[in-house]
Coordinates of C-alpha atoms in Angstrom, one line a residue:
M1 CA -197.8 -281.2 28.6
T2 CA -195.3 -282.6 26.0
R3 CA -193.5 -280.7 23.4
S4 CA -193.5 -281.5 19.7
S5 CA -190.6 -279.4 18.5
L6 CA -186.9 -279.1 19.4
A7 CA -185.0 -276.1 20.5
A8 CA -181.8 -274.9 19.0
S9 CA -179.8 -276.6 21.8
D10 CA -181.4 -279.9 20.8
I11 CA -180.7 -279.4 17.1
V12 CA -177.0 -278.7 18.0
V13 CA -176.7 -282.0 19.9
I14 CA -178.3 -284.0 17.2
A15 CA -176.5 -282.4 14.3
G16 CA -173.2 -282.6 16.2
Y17 CA -173.8 -286.3 16.8
F18 CA -174.4 -287.0 13.1
L19 CA -171.2 -285.2 12.2
L20 CA -169.2 -287.1 14.8
V21 CA -170.1 -290.5 13.6
I22 CA -169.7 -289.7 10.0
W23 CA -166.2 -288.3 10.8
V24 CA -165.4 -291.6 12.4
G25 CA -166.2 -293.4 9.2
L26 CA -164.1 -291.0 7.2
H27 CA -161.2 -291.2 9.7
F28 CA -160.9 -295.0 9.1
H29 CA -161.7 -294.8 5.3
K30 CA -158.1 -294.9 3.9
R31 CA -156.9 -297.3 6.7
M32 CA -158.9 -300.3 5.6
K33 CA -156.2 -302.1 3.6
G34 CA -157.9 -305.5 3.3
P35 CA -161.0 -307.5 4.2
E36 CA -159.5 -308.5 7.5
D37 CA -159.4 -304.9 8.5
Y38 CA -162.8 -304.0 7.0
F39 CA -164.7 -307.0 8.4
A40 CA -162.8 -308.2 11.4
G41 CA -160.8 -305.3 12.6
G42 CA -157.5 -307.1 12.0
H43 CA -158.5 -309.4 14.9
S44 CA -156.9 -306.6 17.1
V45 CA -160.0 -304.9 18.7
P46 CA -159.5 -304.6 22.5
W47 CA -161.9 -306.8 24.6
W48 CA -163.5 -303.9 26.4
L49 CA -164.3 -302.1 23.2
A50 CA -165.6 -305.3 21.7
G51 CA -167.8 -305.9 24.8
V52 CA -169.2 -302.3 24.6
S53 CA -169.9 -302.9 20.9
H54 CA -171.5 -306.3 21.6
Y55 CA -173.8 -304.6 24.1
M56 CA -174.6 -301.8 21.6
S57 CA -175.0 -304.0 18.7
S58 CA -177.8 -305.9 20.5
F59 CA -179.5 -302.7 21.5
S60 CA -181.6 -300.2 19.4
A61 CA -184.3 -297.7 19.5
F62 CA -186.5 -300.7 19.1
S63 CA -185.4 -301.8 22.6
F64 CA -186.5 -298.4 23.9
V65 CA -189.8 -298.5 22.1
A66 CA -190.8 -302.1 22.5
Y67 CA -189.6 -302.8 26.0
A68 CA -191.0 -299.5 27.3
Q69 CA -194.3 -300.5 25.6
I70 CA -194.3 -303.8 27.7
G71 CA -193.1 -302.0 30.9
Y72 CA -195.9 -299.4 30.6
T73 CA -198.5 -302.0 29.9
Y74 CA -197.4 -305.0 32.0
G75 CA -194.7 -303.7 34.4
W76 CA -191.5 -305.4 35.7
V77 CA -191.9 -308.4 33.2
A78 CA -190.3 -306.1 30.7
V79 CA -187.1 -306.1 32.8
T80 CA -187.3 -309.9 33.1
L81 CA -187.5 -310.2 29.4
F82 CA -184.5 -308.0 28.9
W83 CA -182.5 -309.8 31.6
V84 CA -182.5 -313.1 29.7
T85 CA -179.6 -311.5 27.7
V86 CA -177.4 -311.9 30.8
P87 CA -177.3 -315.7 30.9
A88 CA -177.0 -315.6 27.1
C89 CA -173.8 -313.6 27.3
I90 CA -172.5 -315.6 30.2
M91 CA -173.0 -318.8 28.0
G92 CA -171.2 -317.0 25.3
G93 CA -168.2 -316.2 27.6
L94 CA -168.0 -319.8 28.8
V95 CA -168.4 -321.6 25.4
F96 CA -169.2 -319.7 22.2
A97 CA -167.0 -316.6 22.3
R98 CA -163.9 -318.8 22.6
A99 CA -165.1 -321.0 19.9
W100 CA -165.7 -318.1 17.5
R101 CA -162.2 -316.7 18.1
R102 CA -160.6 -320.2 17.7
A103 CA -162.3 -320.5 14.3
D104 CA -160.0 -317.6 13.1
V105 CA -162.4 -316.1 10.5
I106 CA -163.3 -312.7 9.0
T107 CA -166.9 -313.7 8.1
P108 CA -169.3 -315.8 10.4
V109 CA -169.9 -318.6 7.7
E110 CA -166.4 -318.8 6.3
F111 CA -165.4 -321.6 8.6
L112 CA -168.1 -323.9 7.3
E113 CA -166.0 -324.7 4.3
R114 CA -163.1 -325.9 6.4
R115 CA -165.5 -327.7 8.7
F116 CA -167.8 -329.2 6.1
N117 CA -167.7 -328.1 2.5
L118 CA -168.3 -325.2 0.1
P119 CA -172.1 -325.9 -0.5
M120 CA -172.7 -325.6 3.3
R121 CA -170.9 -322.4 3.4
Q122 CA -173.1 -321.0 0.6
V123 CA -176.4 -322.4 2.1
F124 CA -175.8 -320.5 5.4
A125 CA -174.4 -317.4 3.7
W126 CA -177.8 -316.9 2.0
A127 CA -180.0 -318.3 4.8
G128 CA -179.3 -315.5 7.2
L129 CA -179.9 -312.6 4.9
P130 CA -183.8 -312.2 4.8
M131 CA -184.2 -312.3 8.5
K132 CA -181.5 -309.8 9.3
I133 CA -182.8 -307.3 6.6
F134 CA -186.3 -307.6 8.0
E135 CA -185.2 -307.3 11.6
D136 CA -183.1 -304.2 11.0
G137 CA -185.9 -302.7 8.9
L138 CA -188.1 -303.1 11.8
K139 CA -185.6 -301.5 14.1
I140 CA -185.1 -298.5 11.9
F141 CA -188.9 -298.1 11.8
A142 CA -189.0 -298.2 15.6
T143 CA -186.5 -295.4 15.6
S144 CA -188.4 -293.3 13.1
L145 CA -191.6 -293.4 15.4
F146 CA -189.5 -291.7 18.1
L147 CA -187.7 -289.3 15.8
S148 CA -190.9 -288.4 14.0
L149 CA -192.7 -287.5 17.3
A150 CA -189.8 -285.7 18.8
V151 CA -188.7 -283.7 15.7
G152 CA -192.0 -283.3 14.0
V153 CA -191.0 -284.8 10.6
S154 CA -192.8 -287.6 8.9
V155 CA -192.1 -291.3 9.6
P156 CA -190.8 -292.0 6.1
W157 CA -188.3 -289.1 6.1
S158 CA -187.1 -290.1 9.6
I159 CA -186.5 -293.6 8.2
V160 CA -184.5 -292.3 5.3
A161 CA -182.4 -289.9 7.4
C162 CA -181.5 -292.5 10.1
G163 CA -180.8 -295.3 7.6
S164 CA -178.7 -293.1 5.3
V165 CA -176.3 -291.8 8.0
T166 CA -175.8 -295.4 9.3
V167 CA -175.0 -296.7 5.9
A168 CA -172.6 -293.8 5.3
Y169 CA -170.3 -294.3 8.3
T170 CA -170.4 -298.1 7.9
V171 CA -169.4 -297.9 4.2
F172 CA -166.5 -295.7 5.0
G173 CA -165.1 -297.1 8.2
G174 CA -165.6 -300.8 8.3
L175 CA -165.5 -302.7 11.6
W176 CA -163.1 -300.2 13.3
G177 CA -165.3 -297.3 12.4
L178 CA -168.3 -299.3 13.7
V179 CA -166.9 -300.1 17.1
V180 CA -165.5 -296.6 17.7
A181 CA -168.9 -295.2 16.8
D182 CA -170.4 -297.7 19.2
Y183 CA -168.3 -296.3 21.9
V184 CA -169.6 -292.8 21.2
Q185 CA -173.1 -294.1 21.1
F186 CA -172.6 -295.9 24.3
L187 CA -171.7 -292.7 26.0
M188 CA -174.8 -290.9 24.6
K189 CA -177.2 -293.8 25.5
T190 CA -175.8 -294.1 29.1
L191 CA -176.1 -290.3 29.7
A192 CA -179.6 -290.4 28.5
M193 CA -180.8 -293.2 30.7
L194 CA -179.1 -291.8 33.7
L195 CA -180.9 -288.6 33.2
L196 CA -184.4 -289.9 32.6
L197 CA -184.9 -292.2 35.6
P198 CA -184.2 -289.7 38.3
L199 CA -186.5 -287.1 36.5
A200 CA -189.2 -289.7 36.3
L201 CA -189.0 -290.5 40.0
W202 CA -189.0 -286.8 40.8
H203 CA -192.0 -286.1 38.5
A204 CA -193.9 -289.0 40.2
G205 CA -193.3 -287.5 43.7
G206 CA -190.4 -289.5 44.9
I207 CA -189.6 -293.2 45.1
E208 CA -192.5 -294.2 47.4
K209 CA -195.2 -292.5 45.3
A210 CA -193.7 -293.7 42.1
F211 CA -194.3 -297.3 43.0
T212 CA -197.8 -297.0 44.6
G213 CA -201.1 -296.9 42.8
L214 CA -199.9 -299.0 39.9
P215 CA -202.0 -302.0 38.6
P216 CA -201.9 -305.3 40.6
G217 CA -199.2 -307.7 39.5
F218 CA -197.1 -304.9 38.0
F219 CA -193.9 -306.1 39.8
Q220 CA -194.3 -309.8 39.2
V221 CA -191.7 -311.7 37.2
T222 CA -194.2 -312.7 34.6
N223 CA -197.4 -310.9 33.7
G224 CA -200.0 -310.6 30.9
P225 CA -199.2 -312.7 27.8
Y226 CA -195.6 -313.1 28.9
N227 CA -196.0 -316.3 31.0
W228 CA -193.3 -318.8 32.0
I229 CA -193.7 -320.8 28.7
Y230 CA -193.1 -317.5 26.8
L231 CA -190.1 -316.6 29.1
I232 CA -188.4 -320.0 28.7
G233 CA -188.8 -319.9 25.0
F234 CA -187.6 -316.3 24.7
T235 CA -184.5 -317.3 26.8
V236 CA -183.7 -320.0 24.3
L237 CA -184.2 -317.6 21.4
I238 CA -181.9 -314.9 22.9
T239 CA -179.2 -317.4 23.8
I240 CA -179.0 -318.7 20.2
S241 CA -179.3 -315.2 18.8
Y242 CA -176.7 -313.5 21.1
N243 CA -174.1 -316.2 20.3
G244 CA -174.9 -317.1 16.7
S245 CA -176.1 -313.8 15.1
W246 CA -173.5 -312.6 12.6
S247 CA -173.0 -309.1 13.9
L248 CA -172.7 -310.3 17.5
A249 CA -170.4 -313.2 16.7
Q250 CA -168.3 -310.7 14.8
K251 CA -167.4 -309.0 18.1
Y252 CA -166.1 -312.2 19.4
Y253 CA -163.8 -313.1 16.5
S254 CA -162.5 -309.5 16.1
V255 CA -160.5 -309.6 19.4
R256 CA -156.9 -310.7 20.0
S257 CA -157.4 -314.0 21.9
E258 CA -159.9 -316.6 23.2
S259 CA -159.7 -315.1 26.7
D260 CA -160.4 -311.6 25.3
A261 CA -163.5 -313.0 23.6
S262 CA -164.7 -314.3 26.9
K263 CA -164.1 -311.1 28.6
A264 CA -166.0 -309.2 26.0
A265 CA -169.0 -311.5 26.5
Y266 CA -168.9 -311.0 30.3
L267 CA -168.6 -307.3 30.0
S268 CA -171.7 -307.3 27.7
A269 CA -173.6 -309.4 30.3
A270 CA -172.7 -306.8 33.0
L271 CA -173.9 -303.9 30.9
N272 CA -177.2 -305.6 30.1
F273 CA -177.8 -306.4 33.8
V274 CA -177.3 -302.8 34.8
G275 CA -178.9 -301.2 31.7
A276 CA -182.3 -303.1 31.7
P277 CA -183.8 -301.4 34.8
L278 CA -182.3 -298.0 33.9
M279 CA -184.0 -298.1 30.6
I280 CA -187.3 -299.7 31.4
L281 CA -188.2 -298.3 34.9
P282 CA -189.1 -294.8 33.6
A283 CA -191.8 -296.4 31.5
V284 CA -193.1 -298.4 34.5
I285 CA -193.2 -295.3 36.6
G286 CA -194.8 -293.3 33.8
R287 CA -197.9 -295.4 34.0
G288 CA -198.8 -293.3 37.0
F289 CA -198.6 -289.9 35.4
L290 CA -199.4 -290.9 31.7
P291 CA -202.4 -293.0 32.4
D292 CA -204.3 -292.8 29.2
L293 CA -201.9 -294.3 26.6
I294 CA -203.6 -297.8 26.5
A295 CA -207.0 -296.2 25.9
E296 CA -205.5 -294.0 23.2
H297 CA -203.6 -296.9 21.6
R298 CA -200.3 -295.0 22.0
T299 CA -198.3 -297.4 24.1
A300 CA -195.6 -297.6 21.3
D301 CA -195.1 -293.9 22.0
T302 CA -194.4 -294.3 25.8
Y303 CA -190.6 -293.5 25.8
A304 CA -190.9 -290.6 23.3
L305 CA -193.7 -289.0 25.4
L306 CA -191.7 -289.5 28.6
V307 CA -188.7 -287.7 27.0
L308 CA -190.7 -284.8 25.8
K309 CA -192.6 -284.5 29.1
L310 CA -189.7 -284.8 31.5
L311 CA -186.6 -283.5 29.9
P312 CA -185.8 -279.8 29.4
H313 CA -184.5 -278.5 26.0
G314 CA -181.0 -279.5 25.4
M315 CA -181.3 -282.8 27.2
V316 CA -184.2 -283.8 24.7
G317 CA -181.5 -283.6 22.0
I318 CA -179.3 -285.9 24.0
M319 CA -182.1 -288.5 24.3
V320 CA -182.9 -288.2 20.5
A321 CA -179.3 -288.6 19.7
A322 CA -179.1 -291.6 22.1
M323 CA -182.1 -293.3 20.4
L324 CA -180.6 -292.8 17.0
S325 CA -177.2 -294.0 18.3
A326 CA -178.6 -297.2 19.6
T327 CA -180.3 -298.2 16.4
M328 CA -177.3 -297.0 14.3
A329 CA -175.0 -299.2 16.4
L330 CA -177.1 -302.4 15.8
V331 CA -177.8 -301.8 12.1
S332 CA -174.3 -300.8 11.3
S333 CA -173.0 -304.0 12.9
D334 CA -175.4 -306.1 10.8
L335 CA -174.6 -304.2 7.7
N336 CA -170.8 -304.9 8.2
A337 CA -171.5 -308.5 8.9
I338 CA -173.9 -309.1 5.9
A339 CA -171.4 -307.2 3.6
S340 CA -168.6 -309.5 4.8
V341 CA -170.6 -312.6 3.9
L342 CA -171.6 -311.3 0.5
T343 CA -168.0 -310.1 -0.3
Q344 CA -165.9 -313.0 1.1
D345 CA -168.3 -316.0 1.0
V346 CA -170.0 -315.2 -2.3
Y347 CA -168.1 -312.7 -4.4
H348 CA -164.5 -313.7 -3.5
R349 CA -165.1 -317.5 -3.1
L350 CA -167.3 -318.1 -6.1
F351 CA -166.6 -315.4 -8.7
R352 CA -163.2 -313.6 -8.0
P353 CA -160.9 -315.9 -6.0
H354 CA -157.8 -313.8 -7.0
A355 CA -159.3 -310.4 -6.4
S356 CA -156.9 -308.0 -4.7
R357 CA -157.4 -307.0 -1.0
Q358 CA -158.3 -303.5 -1.9
K359 CA -160.8 -304.7 -4.5
L360 CA -162.6 -306.7 -1.9
V361 CA -162.8 -303.7 0.4
Q362 CA -164.4 -301.8 -2.5
V363 CA -166.9 -304.6 -3.2
G364 CA -167.6 -304.7 0.6
R365 CA -168.5 -301.0 0.4
V366 CA -170.9 -301.6 -2.5
A367 CA -172.5 -304.5 -0.7
T368 CA -173.0 -302.3 2.3
L369 CA -174.8 -299.7 0.2
V370 CA -177.0 -302.3 -1.5
V371 CA -178.1 -304.1 1.7
G372 CA -178.5 -300.7 3.5
A373 CA -180.9 -299.6 0.8
M374 CA -182.8 -302.9 1.1
M375 CA -183.1 -302.3 4.9
I376 CA -184.4 -298.8 4.3
G377 CA -187.0 -300.1 1.9
C378 CA -188.1 -302.8 4.2
S379 CA -188.5 -300.2 7.0
L380 CA -190.6 -298.1 4.7
W381 CA -192.8 -301.1 3.9
I382 CA -193.3 -301.7 7.6
A383 CA -194.3 -298.0 8.1
F384 CA -196.9 -298.1 5.4
S385 CA -198.3 -301.5 6.5
G386 CA -199.4 -299.9 9.8
D387 CA -198.4 -302.8 12.1
Q388 CA -197.1 -301.3 15.4
S389 CA -197.0 -304.4 17.7
L390 CA -193.3 -304.2 17.4
F391 CA -192.1 -306.7 20.0
Q392 CA -194.5 -309.4 18.9
L393 CA -193.7 -308.8 15.3
M394 CA -190.0 -309.2 16.1
V395 CA -190.5 -312.4 18.1
V396 CA -192.7 -313.9 15.4
V397 CA -190.1 -313.5 12.7
A398 CA -187.2 -314.6 15.0
A399 CA -189.1 -317.6 16.2
V400 CA -189.3 -319.0 12.7
F401 CA -185.6 -318.3 11.6
I402 CA -183.3 -318.0 14.6
A403 CA -182.9 -321.7 15.6
P404 CA -182.6 -323.3 12.1
T405 CA -180.3 -320.5 10.8
F406 CA -177.9 -320.1 13.8
L407 CA -178.0 -323.2 15.9
P408 CA -176.2 -325.3 13.2
L409 CA -173.4 -322.7 13.1
L410 CA -173.0 -322.9 16.9
A411 CA -173.1 -326.7 16.8
A412 CA -170.5 -326.8 14.0
L413 CA -168.1 -324.7 16.2
T414 CA -168.5 -326.9 19.3
V415 CA -169.8 -330.4 18.5
R416 CA -167.0 -332.5 16.9
S417 CA -169.3 -335.5 15.9
L418 CA -171.7 -333.3 13.8
N419 CA -171.3 -333.8 10.1
W420 CA -172.6 -331.6 7.2
K421 CA -175.7 -333.9 6.6
G422 CA -176.7 -333.4 10.2
A423 CA -176.3 -329.6 10.0
L424 CA -178.3 -329.5 6.7
T425 CA -181.0 -331.8 8.0
G426 CA -181.4 -329.6 11.1
F427 CA -181.6 -326.5 9.1
V428 CA -184.3 -327.9 6.7
L429 CA -186.5 -329.5 9.5
G430 CA -186.1 -326.5 11.7
L431 CA -187.2 -324.1 8.9
T432 CA -190.1 -326.4 8.0
S433 CA -191.1 -326.5 11.6
G434 CA -190.9 -322.7 11.9
F435 CA -193.2 -322.1 8.9
T436 CA -195.7 -324.8 10.1
M437 CA -196.0 -323.2 13.5
L438 CA -196.4 -319.7 11.8
A439 CA -199.3 -321.2 9.8
V440 CA -200.9 -322.6 13.0
K441 CA -200.5 -319.2 14.6
T442 CA -202.1 -317.4 11.7
W443 CA -205.0 -319.6 10.9
Y444 CA -205.8 -321.7 14.0
L445 CA -204.4 -320.0 17.1
P446 CA -207.2 -317.3 17.3
H447 CA -209.7 -320.2 17.9
M448 CA -207.7 -322.0 20.4
S449 CA -208.3 -322.4 24.1
P450 CA -207.2 -322.3 26.9
G451 CA -205.7 -318.8 27.0
W452 CA -202.3 -319.8 28.1
V453 CA -201.7 -321.6 24.9
R454 CA -202.5 -318.4 22.9
D455 CA -200.3 -316.3 25.2
G456 CA -197.4 -318.7 25.3
F457 CA -197.6 -319.8 21.6
D458 CA -194.5 -317.7 20.5
G459 CA -192.5 -319.4 23.3
I460 CA -193.9 -322.8 22.3
T461 CA -192.9 -322.1 18.7
I462 CA -189.3 -321.3 19.7
L463 CA -189.0 -324.4 21.8
V464 CA -190.5 -326.6 19.1
N465 CA -188.2 -325.2 16.4
T466 CA -185.2 -325.5 18.6
S467 CA -186.0 -329.1 19.6
V468 CA -186.7 -330.0 15.9
T469 CA -183.4 -328.4 14.8
I470 CA -181.5 -330.3 17.3
V471 CA -183.2 -333.6 16.7
G472 CA -182.7 -333.0 12.9
M473 CA -178.9 -332.5 13.4
Y474 CA -178.6 -335.6 15.4
L475 CA -180.7 -337.8 13.0
G476 CA -178.9 -336.5 10.0
T477 CA -175.5 -337.2 11.6
V478 CA -176.5 -340.8 12.6
A479 CA -178.4 -341.7 9.4
W480 CA -175.6 -340.6 7.0
R481 CA -172.3 -341.6 8.4
T482 CA -169.3 -339.4 8.4
T483 CA -166.8 -340.3 5.7
A484 CA -163.1 -340.7 6.4
S485 CA -162.3 -337.4 4.6
E486 CA -165.0 -335.6 6.5
Q487 CA -163.6 -336.9 9.7
E488 CA -160.2 -335.7 8.8
S489 CA -161.4 -332.2 7.8
G490 CA -163.3 -332.0 11.1
R491 CA -160.2 -333.0 13.1
A492 CA -158.1 -330.5 11.2
F493 CA -160.6 -327.7 12.0
F494 CA -160.5 -328.4 15.7
R495 CA -156.7 -328.9 15.8
A496 CA -155.8 -325.8 13.9
P497 CA -153.9 -323.2 16.0
V498 CA -155.2 -319.7 16.4
R499 CA -153.1 -317.2 14.4
P500 CA -151.7 -314.3 16.5
A501 CA -153.7 -311.1 16.2
A502 CA -152.7 -308.6 13.7
S503 CA -151.2 -305.3 14.8
A504 CA -153.3 -302.2 15.2
V505 CA -154.8 -300.7 12.1
R506 CA -152.1 -298.6 10.5
S507 CA -152.1 -295.4 8.6
P508 CA -150.9 -295.0 5.0
D509 CA -147.3 -294.1 6.1
G510 CA -147.0 -297.4 8.1
E511 CA -147.2 -295.9 11.5
P512 CA -149.6 -297.4 14.1
H513 CA -152.9 -295.7 13.7
Q514 CA -154.4 -293.8 16.5
S515 CA -158.2 -294.3 16.8
P516 CA -160.2 -291.2 17.7
I517 CA -161.6 -292.6 21.0
A518 CA -160.1 -289.9 23.2
K519 CA -161.0 -287.2 20.7
M520 CA -164.5 -288.5 20.4
T521 CA -164.9 -288.4 24.2
I522 CA -163.7 -284.8 24.3
A523 CA -166.0 -284.0 21.3
V524 CA -169.1 -285.3 23.1
G525 CA -168.2 -283.4 26.2
L526 CA -167.8 -280.2 24.1
L527 CA -171.2 -280.9 22.5
L528 CA -172.9 -281.2 25.8
A529 CA -171.2 -278.1 27.1
V530 CA -172.4 -276.0 24.1
A531 CA -175.9 -277.4 24.6
G532 CA -175.8 -276.5 28.3
L533 CA -174.8 -273.0 27.6
M534 CA -177.6 -272.6 25.1
V535 CA -180.5 -273.6 27.5
D536 CA -182.2 -271.2 29.8
D537 CA -183.3 -273.7 32.4
L538 CA -180.7 -273.5 35.2
S539 CA -181.0 -277.2 36.3
A540 CA -180.6 -278.4 32.8
R541 CA -177.5 -276.1 32.4
V542 CA -176.0 -277.5 35.6
I543 CA -176.5 -281.1 34.5
D544 CA -175.3 -280.6 31.0
L545 CA -172.2 -278.7 32.1
G546 CA -171.5 -281.2 34.9
V547 CA -171.6 -284.2 32.6
A548 CA -169.6 -282.3 30.0
S549 CA -166.9 -281.7 32.5
A550 CA -166.7 -285.4 33.4
L551 CA -166.5 -286.4 29.8
L552 CA -163.7 -283.8 29.0
A553 CA -161.7 -285.1 32.0
L554 CA -162.1 -288.7 30.8
G555 CA -161.1 -287.7 27.3
V556 CA -157.9 -286.0 28.6
I557 CA -157.0 -289.0 30.7
L558 CA -157.4 -291.4 27.8
H559 CA -155.3 -289.1 25.6
R560 CA -152.5 -288.9 28.1
K561 CA -152.6 -292.6 28.8
T562 CA -152.2 -293.4 25.1
R563 CA -149.3 -290.9 24.6
R564 CA -147.5 -292.7 27.4
A565 CA -147.9 -296.1 25.7
E566 CA -147.3 -295.4 22.0
P567 CA -144.6 -297.7 20.8
A568 CA -145.2 -299.6 17.6
G569 CA -147.9 -302.2 17.7
V570 CA -149.9 -300.8 20.6
P571 CA -153.6 -300.4 20.1
P572 CA -155.1 -297.2 18.8
E573 CA -155.4 -294.1 20.9
G574 CA -157.5 -294.3 23.9
V575 CA -157.7 -298.2 23.6
D576 CA -156.5 -300.2 26.6
P577 CA -154.1 -303.1 25.6
G578 CA -156.8 -305.4 26.8
N579 CA -155.9 -305.9 30.6

């Protein structure tokens, strides 16, 4: 029997979480002196914090809802789909993370003017906006489904609440506020996943019973519509997205050095490898004791129902906060990245080239508010449209836009022979291919046979769009020869030395600023301790207080470590120098 309301202990955890992340934004509000601080963390974010933020910025309640939906319906293939993020991050560590840091930028399209010209910078500044706004609107909507079921408020109000808090702390804190909030959100999400899996195994009657009686093929690498063609195409999609998407690239160029960028990518790969089965296996196991969700057309509610069925009061609040934190981490990253493009690449470059650094921060905050409102509006539109095939909807949109939008960026960073005509040709042909394949899917695919074509069509679309984009870049480069001036600008771009990282973000009095990482760790521990004392269930109290004690100890260690290493220029409190 599931619950549909929260106890006082749950409310304390959720409210406390909201207050913590807003405090993070306010903490950094007056310390953002210029766009390099607000949008790139002064290129001084430690690699481990950037890696955690990269992981969290690619993770949302959408992941809980959509992958749990696949895991409940088709089994282990959901883990397979999530694990394609691992080679994507490894590829980033080997090639693209270093290239992004070497570009020495504070926005993801800024380098295109040095590499090619101003029009190319503007083309790609605008090209990435529609997809990111729609994608984040979809993810806010996925969060609202969970929040609505758990808290008992309507989906639209859930959307407004989640979106508004995310916009608030991103507006105030910039990239530093974002990555520190990501750290807190990482703690909450990890605690939630570590709690739910053993409880699911216990409820199912132990490990042996949990994995017996499930449908045939439930533990195959591929299953249902997710065949090998789909899997290969999805791997290509994720590799491009994880290394070219604005908010994820931001984590690579915000660190101190190229080697730090690679380490951040490898850490993200490790977290994705461990996190996928922890997140998805409860839904796979839940097929045994929640058998009717397919017949009831409620598979999108799988994770929410598991939480409400398995977790005692207090811990439900932890999970709701974790779901909120996952989405807020991703959306806030995209908000900051999009605002950086609108501020630096559009406003500053085209309209106010002599604007002061403080003025650019103010414009960045306004841009964040406007884009955040658009995301909330898009999420409300999705809610009222009634389409709940979340994973498929996300893949359909990404299949059209990802390759032509981000692949030319990655090629411009790494392929010396590419010229601007090739990048533009690849973009135009890739986008044309994407919309053509979408038309085929909409009007002709329902009548096609055999079935593997229908099942794998999204994968085919991704592969076709990627191939067309690559061929377009090659043909455009070959057909229109690179001029001498273009060759020189390209050589200058790849020869340019990387500037040393800025010092840590400083407070108004000029002293090195101490970030609240240690304090936030202690605060989360205290929050869980209060929740544990409020619940009546002994097992829940023991778990809450045990985890709270561990977090309090970790916070004290981080605080003491920082106090011993506090000469000028060190990273903020609780932040390792990067080794």
